[in-house]
PDB file of C-alpha atoms in Angstrom:
ATOM      1  CA  MET T   1     137.140 133.953 147.874  1.00 93.00           C
ATOM      2  CA  SER T   2     140.724 133.489 146.470  1.00 95.00           C
ATOM      3  CA  GLN T   3     141.549 131.763 143.321  1.00 97.00           C
ATOM      4  CA  GLU T   4     142.906 128.813 144.626  1.00 97.00           C
ATOM      5  CA  LEU T   5     139.296 128.063 146.528  1.00 97.00           C
ATOM      6  CA  PHE T   6     137.185 128.867 143.346  1.00 98.00           C
ATOM      7  CA  TRP T   7     139.271 125.995 141.486  1.00 98.00           C
ATOM      8  CA  LEU T   8     138.842 123.546 144.285  1.00 98.00           C
ATOM      9  CA  ALA T   9     134.864 124.045 144.556  1.00 98.00           C
ATOM     10  CA  THR T  10     135.129 123.987 140.819  1.00 98.00           C
ATOM     11  CA  THR T  11     137.222 120.692 140.258  1.00 98.00           C
ATOM     12  CA  THR T  12     135.276 119.399 143.524  1.00 98.00           C
ATOM     13  CA  PHE T  13     131.580 120.140 141.538  1.00 98.00           C
ATOM     14  CA  LEU T  14     133.102 118.374 138.311  1.00 98.00           C
ATOM     15  CA  THR T  15     134.069 115.431 140.194  1.00 98.00           C
ATOM     16  CA  GLY T  16     130.639 115.116 141.769  1.00 98.00           C
ATOM     17  CA  LEU T  17     129.129 115.492 138.395  1.00 98.00           C
ATOM     18  CA  MET T  18     131.368 112.724 136.971  1.00 98.00           C
ATOM     19  CA  PRO T  19     129.150 109.913 137.513  1.00 97.00           C
ATOM     20  CA  LEU T  20     126.090 111.206 135.869  1.00 98.00           C
ATOM     21  CA  PRO T  21     126.986 109.962 132.082  1.00 97.00           C
ATOM     22  CA  TYR T  22     127.927 106.393 133.097  1.00 96.00           C
ATOM     23  CA  VAL T  23     125.005 105.802 135.690  1.00 96.00           C
ATOM     24  CA  LEU T  24     122.838 107.009 132.751  1.00 97.00           C
ATOM     25  CA  ASP T  25     124.335 104.567 130.430  1.00 96.00           C
ATOM     26  CA  ARG T  26     123.709 101.892 133.623  1.00 95.00           C
ATOM     27  CA  ILE T  27     119.935 102.819 133.219  1.00 96.00           C
ATOM     28  CA  LEU T  28     119.819 102.569 129.182  1.00 96.00           C
ATOM     29  CA  VAL T  29     121.607  99.332 129.195  1.00 95.00           C
ATOM     30  CA  ARG T  30     120.119  97.652 132.420  1.00 94.00           C
ATOM     31  CA  GLY T  31     116.938  99.468 133.333  1.00 93.00           C
ATOM     32  CA  LEU T  32     115.811 101.598 136.321  1.00 94.00           C
ATOM     33  CA  MET T  33     115.549  98.526 138.578  1.00 93.00           C
ATOM     34  CA  GLY T  34     118.658  96.669 137.238  1.00 90.00           C
ATOM     35  CA  THR T  35     120.694  99.935 138.231  1.00 91.00           C
ATOM     36  CA  MET T  36     119.022  99.919 141.487  1.00 93.00           C
ATOM     37  CA  ALA T  37     119.625  96.270 142.304  1.00 91.00           C
ATOM     38  CA  ASN T  38     122.748  94.995 144.300  1.00 91.00           C
ATOM     39  CA  PRO T  39     126.040  94.915 141.861  1.00 85.00           C
ATOM     40  CA  SER T  40     125.808  91.677 140.215  1.00 87.00           C
ATOM     41  CA  PRO T  41     128.380  89.006 138.078  1.00 89.00           C
ATOM     42  CA  ASP T  42     125.262  88.032 135.536  1.00 89.00           C
ATOM     43  CA  ALA T  43     124.474  91.803 135.132  1.00 90.00           C
ATOM     44  CA  LYS T  44     124.367  93.321 131.832  1.00 91.00           C
ATOM     45  CA  PRO T  45     127.918  94.698 130.641  1.00 93.00           C
ATOM     46  CA  GLN T  46     128.461  98.234 130.544  1.00 94.00           C
ATOM     47  CA  SER T  47     129.240 100.409 127.336  1.00 96.00           C
ATOM     48  CA  ALA T  48     133.071 100.619 126.816  1.00 97.00           C
ATOM     49  CA  TRP T  49     133.487 104.010 127.249  1.00 98.00           C
ATOM     50  CA  ALA T  50     131.016 104.355 130.495  1.00 97.00           C
ATOM     51  CA  VAL T  51     133.491 101.913 132.205  1.00 96.00           C
ATOM     52  CA  ARG T  52     136.162 103.968 131.145  1.00 98.00           C
ATOM     53  CA  ALA T  53     134.305 106.961 132.242  1.00 98.00           C
ATOM     54  CA  GLN T  54     133.957 105.303 135.618  1.00 97.00           C
ATOM     55  CA  LEU T  55     137.651 104.857 135.849  1.00 98.00           C
ATOM     56  CA  ALA T  56     138.372 108.085 135.090  1.00 98.00           C
ATOM     57  CA  HIS T  57     136.349 109.266 137.838  1.00 98.00           C
ATOM     58  CA  ALA T  58     138.058 107.241 140.483  1.00 98.00           C
ATOM     59  CA  ASN T  59     141.179 108.638 138.998  1.00 98.00           C
ATOM     60  CA  ALA T  60     139.621 112.105 139.565  1.00 98.00           C
ATOM     61  CA  ILE T  61     138.791 111.153 143.096  1.00 98.00           C
ATOM     62  CA  GLU T  62     141.864 109.742 144.031  1.00 98.00           C
ATOM     63  CA  ASN T  63     143.759 113.078 142.899  1.00 98.00           C
ATOM     64  CA  LEU T  64     141.818 115.153 144.660  1.00 98.00           C
ATOM     65  CA  CYS T  65     142.487 113.824 147.462  1.00 97.00           C
ATOM     66  CA  VAL T  66     146.062 115.109 147.243  1.00 98.00           C
ATOM     67  CA  PHE T  67     144.678 118.215 145.477  1.00 98.00           C
ATOM     68  CA  ALA T  68     142.603 119.154 147.851  1.00 98.00           C
ATOM     69  CA  PRO T  69     144.498 119.796 150.693  1.00 98.00           C
ATOM     70  CA  ALA T  70     147.460 120.983 148.958  1.00 98.00           C
ATOM     71  CA  VAL T  71     144.969 123.921 148.408  1.00 98.00           C
ATOM     72  CA  LEU T  72     143.799 124.393 151.660  1.00 98.00           C
ATOM     73  CA  LEU T  73     147.123 124.437 152.561  1.00 97.00           C
ATOM     74  CA  VAL T  74     147.970 127.297 150.712  1.00 97.00           C
ATOM     75  CA  GLU T  75     144.579 129.025 151.657  1.00 97.00           C
ATOM     76  CA  LEU T  76     145.398 128.085 155.582  1.00 97.00           C
ATOM     77  CA  LEU T  77     149.187 129.269 155.523  1.00 96.00           C
ATOM     78  CA  GLY T  78     148.305 132.490 153.323  1.00 95.00           C
ATOM     79  CA  ARG T  79     150.488 131.611 150.449  1.00 96.00           C
ATOM     80  CA  ASN T  80     148.118 132.547 147.936  1.00 94.00           C
ATOM     81  CA  THR T  81     150.207 133.701 144.806  1.00 95.00           C
ATOM     82  CA  SER T  82     149.223 133.752 140.961  1.00 96.00           C
ATOM     83  CA  VAL T  83     151.346 130.573 140.468  1.00 97.00           C
ATOM     84  CA  ALA T  84     149.196 128.580 143.084  1.00 97.00           C
ATOM     85  CA  GLY T  85     145.807 130.096 141.465  1.00 97.00           C
ATOM     86  CA  ALA T  86     147.115 129.351 137.956  1.00 98.00           C
ATOM     87  CA  ALA T  87     148.380 125.755 139.244  1.00 98.00           C
ATOM     88  CA  CYS T  88     144.760 125.162 140.596  1.00 98.00           C
ATOM     89  CA  ALA T  89     143.235 126.629 137.087  1.00 98.00           C
ATOM     90  CA  VAL T  90     145.603 124.281 134.917  1.00 98.00           C
ATOM     91  CA  TYR T  91     144.580 121.335 137.355  1.00 98.00           C
ATOM     92  CA  PHE T  92     141.179 121.824 136.644  1.00 98.00           C
ATOM     93  CA  TRP T  93     141.341 121.801 133.213  1.00 98.00           C
ATOM     94  CA  ALA T  94     143.491 118.870 133.278  1.00 98.00           C
ATOM     95  CA  ARG T  95     141.075 117.031 135.077  1.00 98.00           C
ATOM     96  CA  LEU T  96     138.444 117.752 132.794  1.00 98.00           C
ATOM     97  CA  ILE T  97     140.553 116.660 129.640  1.00 98.00           C
ATOM     98  CA  HIS T  98     141.605 113.621 131.086  1.00 98.00           C
ATOM     99  CA  TYR T  99     137.686 112.683 131.902  1.00 98.00           C
ATOM    100  CA  VAL T 100     136.589 113.272 128.631  1.00 98.00           C
ATOM    101  CA  VAL T 101     139.477 111.577 126.619  1.00 98.00           C
ATOM    102  CA  PHE T 102     139.611 108.730 129.097  1.00 98.00           C
ATOM    103  CA  SER T 103     135.979 108.283 128.645  1.00 98.00           C
ATOM    104  CA  ALA T 104     136.350 108.430 125.169  1.00 98.00           C
ATOM    105  CA  GLY T 105     139.524 105.756 125.003  1.00 97.00           C
ATOM    106  CA  VAL T 106     142.056 108.180 123.890  1.00 96.00           C
ATOM    107  CA  PRO T 107     145.055 107.014 125.195  1.00 93.00           C
ATOM    108  CA  VAL T 108     148.242 109.511 125.045  1.00 97.00           C
ATOM    109  CA  ILE T 109     146.087 112.536 125.556  1.00 98.00           C
ATOM    110  CA  ARG T 110     145.136 110.947 128.461  1.00 97.00           C
ATOM    111  CA  THR T 111     148.392 110.471 130.109  1.00 97.00           C
ATOM    112  CA  VAL T 112     149.265 113.626 129.084  1.00 98.00           C
ATOM    113  CA  ALA T 113     146.427 115.328 131.035  1.00 98.00           C
ATOM    114  CA  PHE T 114     147.312 113.169 133.870  1.00 98.00           C
ATOM    115  CA  LEU T 115     150.527 114.294 134.278  1.00 98.00           C
ATOM    116  CA  VAL T 116     149.717 117.855 133.533  1.00 98.00           C
ATOM    117  CA  GLY T 117     147.097 117.569 136.637  1.00 98.00           C
ATOM    118  CA  TRP T 118     149.749 115.705 138.914  1.00 98.00           C
ATOM    119  CA  ALA T 119     152.843 118.611 138.195  1.00 98.00           C
ATOM    120  CA  ALA T 120     150.108 121.097 138.779  1.00 98.00           C
ATOM    121  CA  THR T 121     149.250 119.470 141.912  1.00 98.00           C
ATOM    122  CA  MET T 122     152.824 119.416 142.876  1.00 98.00           C
ATOM    123  CA  ILE T 123     153.239 123.029 142.281  1.00 98.00           C
ATOM    124  CA  VAL T 124     150.666 123.648 144.575  1.00 98.00           C
ATOM    125  CA  LEU T 125     152.359 121.858 146.942  1.00 97.00           C
ATOM    126  CA  ALA T 126     155.354 123.669 146.193  1.00 97.00           C
ATOM    127  CA  VAL T 127     153.932 126.990 146.861  1.00 97.00           C
ATOM    128  CA  ALA T 128     152.194 125.779 150.129  1.00 96.00           C
ATOM    129  CA  THR T 129     155.963 124.407 151.973  1.00 94.00           C
ATOM    130  CA  GLY T 130     157.566 127.807 150.205  1.00 90.00           C
ATOM    131  CA  VAL T 131     159.621 125.974 148.010  1.00 93.00           C
ATOM    132  CA  ILE T 132     158.038 128.306 145.332  1.00 90.00           C
ATOM    133  CA  ALA T 133     157.141 131.942 146.524  1.00 79.00           C
TER     134      ALA T 133
END
């Protein structure tokens, strides 16, 4: 398995785990039956950190929709390089940091982590298109 595919798989796994903390909070706040009920405007609000975690998860999904095809293009076109592999690793760590600090309510680091992840995606795309060798 290439570095790029390893980091894509790891990032996808991380993104799949992101709902767990905020769903557990929902169970604690609303109870198991309240969690399994249909959404309702009169449902008890979740903890502030859990709302932020859900937003961070949505953001991770939105960004994965650009990152994943970029990685797959690198793989398909055989443009695996140390630059692409490193950018994929940076993307994973940036997204993990983004999720943690967004959930914790840390604004500036959250934005920096987002921008680092976005830049890593642009680097992978640049490798895929041949702009960066």
